[in-house]
Coordinates of C-alpha atoms in Angstrom, one line a residue:
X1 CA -19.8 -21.6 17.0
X2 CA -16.0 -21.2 17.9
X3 CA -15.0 -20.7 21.8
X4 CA -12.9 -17.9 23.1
X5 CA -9.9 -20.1 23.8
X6 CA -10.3 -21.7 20.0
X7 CA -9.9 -18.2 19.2
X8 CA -7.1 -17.5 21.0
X9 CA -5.5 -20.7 19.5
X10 CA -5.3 -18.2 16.5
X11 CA -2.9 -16.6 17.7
X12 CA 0.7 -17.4 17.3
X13 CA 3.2 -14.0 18.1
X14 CA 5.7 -14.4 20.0
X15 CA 5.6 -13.5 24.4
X16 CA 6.4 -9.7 24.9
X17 CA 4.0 -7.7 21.5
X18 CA 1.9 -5.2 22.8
X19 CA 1.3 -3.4 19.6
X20 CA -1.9 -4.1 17.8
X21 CA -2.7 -0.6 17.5
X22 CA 0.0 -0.7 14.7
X23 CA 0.2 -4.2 13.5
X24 CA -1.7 -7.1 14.3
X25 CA 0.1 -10.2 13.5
X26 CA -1.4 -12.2 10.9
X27 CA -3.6 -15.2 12.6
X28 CA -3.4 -19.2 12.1
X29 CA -6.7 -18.9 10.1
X30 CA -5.7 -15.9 7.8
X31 CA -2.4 -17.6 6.7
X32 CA -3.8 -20.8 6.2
X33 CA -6.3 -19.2 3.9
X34 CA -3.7 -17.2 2.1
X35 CA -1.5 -20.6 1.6
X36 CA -4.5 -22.2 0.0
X37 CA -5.5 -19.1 -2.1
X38 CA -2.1 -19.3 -3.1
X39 CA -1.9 -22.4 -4.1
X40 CA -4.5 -22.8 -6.0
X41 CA -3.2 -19.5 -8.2
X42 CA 0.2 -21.5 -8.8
X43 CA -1.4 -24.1 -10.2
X44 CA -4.7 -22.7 -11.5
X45 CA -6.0 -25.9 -12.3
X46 CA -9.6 -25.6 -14.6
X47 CA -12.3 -23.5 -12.6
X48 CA -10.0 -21.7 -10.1
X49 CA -10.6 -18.4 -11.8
X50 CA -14.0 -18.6 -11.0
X51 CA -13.9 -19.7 -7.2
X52 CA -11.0 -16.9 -6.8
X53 CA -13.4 -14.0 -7.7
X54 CA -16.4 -15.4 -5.1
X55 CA -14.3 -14.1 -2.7
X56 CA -16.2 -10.4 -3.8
X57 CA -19.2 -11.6 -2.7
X58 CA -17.6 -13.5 0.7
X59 CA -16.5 -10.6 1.8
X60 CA -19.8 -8.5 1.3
X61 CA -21.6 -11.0 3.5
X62 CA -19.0 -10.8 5.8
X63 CA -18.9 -7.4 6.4
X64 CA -22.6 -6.7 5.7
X65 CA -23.0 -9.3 9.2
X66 CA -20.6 -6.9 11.2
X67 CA -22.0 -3.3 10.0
X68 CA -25.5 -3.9 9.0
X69 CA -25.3 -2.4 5.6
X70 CA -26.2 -4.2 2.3
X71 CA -23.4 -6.5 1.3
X72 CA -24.3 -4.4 -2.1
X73 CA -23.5 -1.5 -0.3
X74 CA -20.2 -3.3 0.2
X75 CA -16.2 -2.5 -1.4
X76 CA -12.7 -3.9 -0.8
X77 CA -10.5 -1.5 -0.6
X78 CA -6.6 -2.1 -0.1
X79 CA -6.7 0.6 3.5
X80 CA -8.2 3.0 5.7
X81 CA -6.7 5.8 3.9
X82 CA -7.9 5.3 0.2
X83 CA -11.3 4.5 1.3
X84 CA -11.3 7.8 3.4
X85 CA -10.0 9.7 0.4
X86 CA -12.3 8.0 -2.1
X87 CA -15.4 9.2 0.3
X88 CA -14.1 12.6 1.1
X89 CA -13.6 13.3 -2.7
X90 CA -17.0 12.1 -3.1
X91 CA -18.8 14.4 -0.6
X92 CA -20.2 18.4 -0.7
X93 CA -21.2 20.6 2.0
X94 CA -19.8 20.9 5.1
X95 CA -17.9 18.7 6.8
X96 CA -17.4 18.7 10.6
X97 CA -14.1 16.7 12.4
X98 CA -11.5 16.9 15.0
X99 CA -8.3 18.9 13.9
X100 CA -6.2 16.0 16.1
X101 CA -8.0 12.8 14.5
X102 CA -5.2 10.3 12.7
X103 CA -4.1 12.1 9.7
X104 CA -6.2 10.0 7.4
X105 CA -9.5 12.1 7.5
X106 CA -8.3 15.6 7.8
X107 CA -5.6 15.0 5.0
X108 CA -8.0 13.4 2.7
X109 CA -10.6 16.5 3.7
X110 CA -8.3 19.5 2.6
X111 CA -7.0 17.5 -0.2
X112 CA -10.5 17.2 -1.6
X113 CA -11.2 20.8 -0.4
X114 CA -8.0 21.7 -2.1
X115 CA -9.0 19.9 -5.2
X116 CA -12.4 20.3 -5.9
X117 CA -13.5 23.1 -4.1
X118 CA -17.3 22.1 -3.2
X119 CA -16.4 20.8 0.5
X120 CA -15.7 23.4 3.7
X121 CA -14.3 22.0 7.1
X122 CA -15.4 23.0 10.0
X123 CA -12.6 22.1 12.5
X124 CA -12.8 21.1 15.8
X125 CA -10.2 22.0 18.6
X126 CA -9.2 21.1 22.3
X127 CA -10.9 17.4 22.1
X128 CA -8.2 15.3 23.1
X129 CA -9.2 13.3 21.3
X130 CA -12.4 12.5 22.7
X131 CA -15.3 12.9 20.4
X132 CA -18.3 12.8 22.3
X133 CA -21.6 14.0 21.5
X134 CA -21.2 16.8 23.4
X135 CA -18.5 18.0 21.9
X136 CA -20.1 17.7 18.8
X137 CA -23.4 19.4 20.1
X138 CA -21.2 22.5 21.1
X139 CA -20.1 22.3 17.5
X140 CA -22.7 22.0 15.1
X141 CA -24.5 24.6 12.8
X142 CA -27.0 24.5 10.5
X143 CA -24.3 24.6 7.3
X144 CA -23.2 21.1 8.7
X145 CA -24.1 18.2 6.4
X146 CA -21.3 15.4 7.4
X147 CA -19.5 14.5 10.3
X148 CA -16.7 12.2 10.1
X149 CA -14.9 10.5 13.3
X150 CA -12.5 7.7 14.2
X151 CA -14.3 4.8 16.2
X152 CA -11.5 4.3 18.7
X153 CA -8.7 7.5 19.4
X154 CA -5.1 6.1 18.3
X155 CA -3.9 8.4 21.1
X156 CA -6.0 8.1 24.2
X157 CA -8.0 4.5 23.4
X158 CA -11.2 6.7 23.7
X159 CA -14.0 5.3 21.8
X160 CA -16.7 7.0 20.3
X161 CA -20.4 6.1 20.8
X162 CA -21.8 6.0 17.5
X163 CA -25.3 5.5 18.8
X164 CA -25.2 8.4 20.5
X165 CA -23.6 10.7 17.9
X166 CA -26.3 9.8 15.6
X167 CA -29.0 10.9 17.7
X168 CA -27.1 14.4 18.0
X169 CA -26.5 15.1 14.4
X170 CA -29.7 14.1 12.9
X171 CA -29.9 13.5 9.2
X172 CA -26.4 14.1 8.6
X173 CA -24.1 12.1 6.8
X174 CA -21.7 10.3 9.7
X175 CA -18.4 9.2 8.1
X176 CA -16.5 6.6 10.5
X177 CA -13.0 5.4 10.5
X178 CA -13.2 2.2 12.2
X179 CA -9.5 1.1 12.2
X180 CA -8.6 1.1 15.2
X181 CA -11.6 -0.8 16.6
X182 CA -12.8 -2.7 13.7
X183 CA -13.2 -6.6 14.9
X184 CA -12.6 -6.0 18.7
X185 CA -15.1 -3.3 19.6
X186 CA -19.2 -4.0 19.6
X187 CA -20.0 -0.4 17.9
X188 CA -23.7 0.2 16.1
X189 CA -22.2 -0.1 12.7
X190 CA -25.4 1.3 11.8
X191 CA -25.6 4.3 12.8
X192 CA -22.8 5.3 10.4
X193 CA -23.2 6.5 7.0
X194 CA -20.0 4.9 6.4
X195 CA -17.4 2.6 7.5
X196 CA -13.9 2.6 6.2
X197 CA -11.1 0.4 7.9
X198 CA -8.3 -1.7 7.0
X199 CA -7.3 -5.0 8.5
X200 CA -4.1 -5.2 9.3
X201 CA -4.5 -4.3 12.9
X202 CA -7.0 -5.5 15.0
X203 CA -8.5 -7.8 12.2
X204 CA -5.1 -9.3 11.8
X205 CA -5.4 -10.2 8.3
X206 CA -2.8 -8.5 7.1
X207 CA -1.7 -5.2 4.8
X208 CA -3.6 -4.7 1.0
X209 CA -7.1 -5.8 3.1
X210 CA -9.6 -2.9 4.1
X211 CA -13.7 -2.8 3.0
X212 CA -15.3 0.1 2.5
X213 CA -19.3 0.0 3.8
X214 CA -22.3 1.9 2.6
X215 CA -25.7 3.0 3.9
X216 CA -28.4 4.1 0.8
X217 CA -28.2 7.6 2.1
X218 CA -24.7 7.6 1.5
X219 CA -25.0 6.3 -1.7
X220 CA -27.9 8.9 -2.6
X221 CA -25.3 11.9 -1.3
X222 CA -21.9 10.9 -2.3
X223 CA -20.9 11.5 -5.8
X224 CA -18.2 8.6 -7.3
X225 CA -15.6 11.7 -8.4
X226 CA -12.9 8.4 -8.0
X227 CA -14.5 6.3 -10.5
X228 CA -12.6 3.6 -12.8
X229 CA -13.8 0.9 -15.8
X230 CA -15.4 -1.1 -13.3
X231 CA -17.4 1.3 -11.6
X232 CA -19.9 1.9 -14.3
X233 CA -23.2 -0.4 -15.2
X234 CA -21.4 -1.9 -18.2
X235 CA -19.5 -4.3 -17.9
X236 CA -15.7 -3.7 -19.5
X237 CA -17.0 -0.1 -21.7
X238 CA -14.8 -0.5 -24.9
X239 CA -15.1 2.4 -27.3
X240 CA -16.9 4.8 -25.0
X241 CA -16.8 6.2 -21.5
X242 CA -19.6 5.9 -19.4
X243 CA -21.2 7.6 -16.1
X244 CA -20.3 6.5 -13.2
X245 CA -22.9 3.8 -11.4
X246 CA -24.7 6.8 -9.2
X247 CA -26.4 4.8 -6.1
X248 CA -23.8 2.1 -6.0
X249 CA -21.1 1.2 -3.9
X250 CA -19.1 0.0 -7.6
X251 CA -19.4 3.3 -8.7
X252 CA -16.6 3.9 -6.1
X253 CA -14.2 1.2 -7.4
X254 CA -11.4 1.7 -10.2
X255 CA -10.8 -1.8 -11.1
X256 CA -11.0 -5.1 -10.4
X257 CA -10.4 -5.9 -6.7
X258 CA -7.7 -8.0 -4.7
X259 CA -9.6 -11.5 -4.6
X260 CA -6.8 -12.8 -2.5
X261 CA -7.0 -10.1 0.0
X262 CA -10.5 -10.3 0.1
X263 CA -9.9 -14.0 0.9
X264 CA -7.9 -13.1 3.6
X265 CA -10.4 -10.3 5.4
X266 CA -13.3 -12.4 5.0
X267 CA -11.7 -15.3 7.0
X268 CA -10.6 -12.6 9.4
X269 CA -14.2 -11.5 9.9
X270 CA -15.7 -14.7 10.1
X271 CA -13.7 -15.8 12.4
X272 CA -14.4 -13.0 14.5
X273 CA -18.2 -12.9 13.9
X274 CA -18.1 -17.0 14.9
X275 CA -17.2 -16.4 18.1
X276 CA -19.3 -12.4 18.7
X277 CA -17.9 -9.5 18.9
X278 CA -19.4 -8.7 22.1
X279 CA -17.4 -11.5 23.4
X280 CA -13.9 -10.5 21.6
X281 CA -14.5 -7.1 23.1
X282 CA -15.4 -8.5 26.7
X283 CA -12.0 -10.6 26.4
X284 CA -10.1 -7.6 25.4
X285 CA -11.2 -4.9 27.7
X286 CA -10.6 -7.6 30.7
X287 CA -7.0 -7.3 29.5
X288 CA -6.8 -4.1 29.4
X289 CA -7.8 -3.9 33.0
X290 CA -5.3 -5.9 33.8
X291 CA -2.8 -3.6 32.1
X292 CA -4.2 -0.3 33.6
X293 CA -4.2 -2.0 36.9
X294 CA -0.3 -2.7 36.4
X295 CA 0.4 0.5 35.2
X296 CA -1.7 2.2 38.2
X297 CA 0.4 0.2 40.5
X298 CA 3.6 1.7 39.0
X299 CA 2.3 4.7 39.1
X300 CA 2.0 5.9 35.7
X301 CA -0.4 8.6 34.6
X302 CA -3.0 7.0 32.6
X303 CA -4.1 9.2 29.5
X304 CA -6.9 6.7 28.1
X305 CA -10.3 6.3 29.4
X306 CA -11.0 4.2 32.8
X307 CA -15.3 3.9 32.1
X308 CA -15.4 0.5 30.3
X309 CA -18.2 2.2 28.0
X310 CA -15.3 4.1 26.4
X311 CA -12.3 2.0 26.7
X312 CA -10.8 0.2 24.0
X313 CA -7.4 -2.5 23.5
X314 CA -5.8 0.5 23.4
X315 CA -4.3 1.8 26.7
X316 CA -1.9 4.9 27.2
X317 CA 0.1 6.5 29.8
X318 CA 2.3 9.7 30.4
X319 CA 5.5 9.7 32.2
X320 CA 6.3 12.3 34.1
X321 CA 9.0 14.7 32.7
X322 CA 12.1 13.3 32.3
X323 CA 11.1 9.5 33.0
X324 CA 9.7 8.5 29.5
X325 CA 13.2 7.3 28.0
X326 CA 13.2 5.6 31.5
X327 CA 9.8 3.3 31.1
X328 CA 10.9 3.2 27.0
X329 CA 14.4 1.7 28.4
X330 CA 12.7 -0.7 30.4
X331 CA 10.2 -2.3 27.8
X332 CA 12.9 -2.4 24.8
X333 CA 15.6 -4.3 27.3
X334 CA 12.2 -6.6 28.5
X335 CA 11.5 -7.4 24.8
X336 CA 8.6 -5.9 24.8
X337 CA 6.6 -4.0 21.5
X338 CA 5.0 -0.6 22.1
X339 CA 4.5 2.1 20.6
X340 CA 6.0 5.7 22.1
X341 CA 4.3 9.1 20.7
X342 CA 4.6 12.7 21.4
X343 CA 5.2 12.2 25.1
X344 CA 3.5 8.8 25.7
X345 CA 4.0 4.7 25.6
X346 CA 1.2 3.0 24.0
X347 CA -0.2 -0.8 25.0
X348 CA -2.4 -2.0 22.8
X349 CA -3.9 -5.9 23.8
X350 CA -5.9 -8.3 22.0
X351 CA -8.3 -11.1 23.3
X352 CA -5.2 -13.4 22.5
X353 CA -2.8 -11.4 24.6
X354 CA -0.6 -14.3 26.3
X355 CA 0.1 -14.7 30.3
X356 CA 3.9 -14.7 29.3
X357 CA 3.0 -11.3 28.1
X358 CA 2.0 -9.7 30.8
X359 CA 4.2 -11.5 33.0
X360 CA 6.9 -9.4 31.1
X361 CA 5.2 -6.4 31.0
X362 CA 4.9 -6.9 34.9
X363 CA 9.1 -7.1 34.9
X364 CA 9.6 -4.2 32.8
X365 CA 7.5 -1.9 35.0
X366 CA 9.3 -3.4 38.6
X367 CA 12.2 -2.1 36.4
X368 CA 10.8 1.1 35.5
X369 CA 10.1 2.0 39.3
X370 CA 13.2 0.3 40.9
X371 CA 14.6 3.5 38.7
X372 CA 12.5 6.0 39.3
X373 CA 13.4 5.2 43.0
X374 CA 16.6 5.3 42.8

């Protein structure tokens, strides 16, 4: 069992980043493993081949412990966006999502509706980016057969009840894109049809990582359109061309995976799942309290969610007119990393989040007002 503060020894950014909603910095535990898996490559001393590629079946265990699906049910992939694409080519029917989701499902949606023509969308409007079931109960028709959300809004910090959506759509297949909560967010896994993420956010295990993660009903419904060698039941086809592996999660792969990034998102996870994700997430939300109490008292409209059932790491406010290049000022001259989008500032806080941290966010905003009064 690891404690929270061992886990927090993990970490190792500098005071003042706010910004694991777009890049989680690589933990103690992730490069260490990458310095041995690298290593051992440079010198490839007898065998090291061999313990390289168990890394395949490292990270199915690891994963299958944090989703609940079969670690046969289990890819790599190198991002969110692949996987998504890889799914979305896969699917017929009718698929329902948010118009304003992260680019990565609608784009892969229309280019599969563009390219195959078997899929229709169904869009959703005027959900800020809160997907809840009953915005998906106002939605839903009988030509449904998939609906595909992100786990955690990249815009607002909402998060979407999984549990809850499953019980509204029934049978359907429910596509997830768990990026932006993977690793910090206690979400029935389960209930999804599929998970795609990638790990260089809130996993911290840095770009080229990602899994992609299967139920059998998936599996049964999806057809492996993006297909390579290694997703067939023979091993290495020479001379002919065979079907794609229906029913497995290989049919979906095109070649032989990343073992070293594999290395690197299995440590991630099982560091994570040592400690409990219910416990990561407690840690985290208790620092984003802290945050939205900071930026209540400087008076800040707050766009994310304040229930703790639908929070997040990820907390967002929008200055009034005319102050946000005030508040942006104020963080950039503090040293502090944030993100700024279509009209907001985003802080996003990990269970590792440092006091020196929020001791300079606390600065930056005493600036921010000392303006705004003036």
């Amino acid at each position: 069992m690891t404690t929270l503060e061992q886990f927090r020894d993990t970490f190792l950014e500098e005071p003042g980043y706010l910004n694991y909603a777009s890049i989680g910095p690589v933990s103690a535990t992730v490069r260490d493993e990458l310095r041995a898996e690298y290593d051992s490559l440079t010198r490839m001393r007898f065998g090291a081949g061999d313990r390289t590629r168990t890394h395949d079946d490292r990270l199915a265990d690891a994963v299958s412990a944090m989703t609940g699906h079969s670690g046969a049910d289990i890819i790599a992939q190198p991002n969110t966006s692949t996987g998504l694409l890889r799914v979305l080519f896969g699917l017929s029917g009718h698929i329902l999502m948010s118009r304003d989701e992260f680019p990565s499902l609608p784009v892969a949606a229309v280019r599969a509706q563009g390219a195959l023509d078997r899929l229709s969308i169904t869009w959703i409007d005027g959900a800020d980016g809160r997907v809840s079931p009953d915005v998906l109960t106002q939605a839903l028709n009988d030509d449904i057969t998939a609906v595909a959300v992100t786990l955690v809004d990249a815009r607002t910090g909402y998060r979407a009840d999984l549990s809850a959506i499953r019980d509204v759509i029934g049978d359907r297949l429910l596509i997830v894109d768990a990026i932006q909560g993977a690793g910090v967010i206690d979400a029935d896994y389960a209930a999804a049809d599929v998970v795609a993420t990638g790990g260089q956010k809130w996993l911290r295990a840095g770009w080229g990582t990602g899994f992609l993660s299967f139920s059998d009903h998936a599996l049964e419904r999806l057809d492996p359109v993006i297909s390579g060698y290694t997703g067939t039941a023979e091993y290495e086809p020479w001379g002919t061309v065979p079907d794609a592996a229906r029913g497995s999660a290989s049919a979906f792969t095109v070649a032989g995976p990343d073992y070293v990034a594999e290395a690197r998102l299995s440590a991630a996870i099982e560091e994570i799942t040592a400690l409990g994700i219910p416990q990561v997430e407690a840690a985290v939300l208790d620092r984003a309290d802290e945050v939205i109490a900071m930026l209540d008292a400087a008076e800040l409209p707050l766009v994310s969610p304040r229930k703790r059932d639908e929070q997040s790491g990820i907390v967002v406010v929008r200055p009034a007119e005319g102050r946000l290049g005030a508040l942006g000022a104020a963080m950039h001259n503090t040293g502090l990393t944030t993100t700024a989008r279509q009209g907001t500032v985003r802080f996003s806080v990990h269970a590792g989040t440092i006091d020196s941290t929020f001791r300079m966010l606390k600065q930056a905003l005493l600036v921010y007002r000392s303006s705004t009064d003036t």
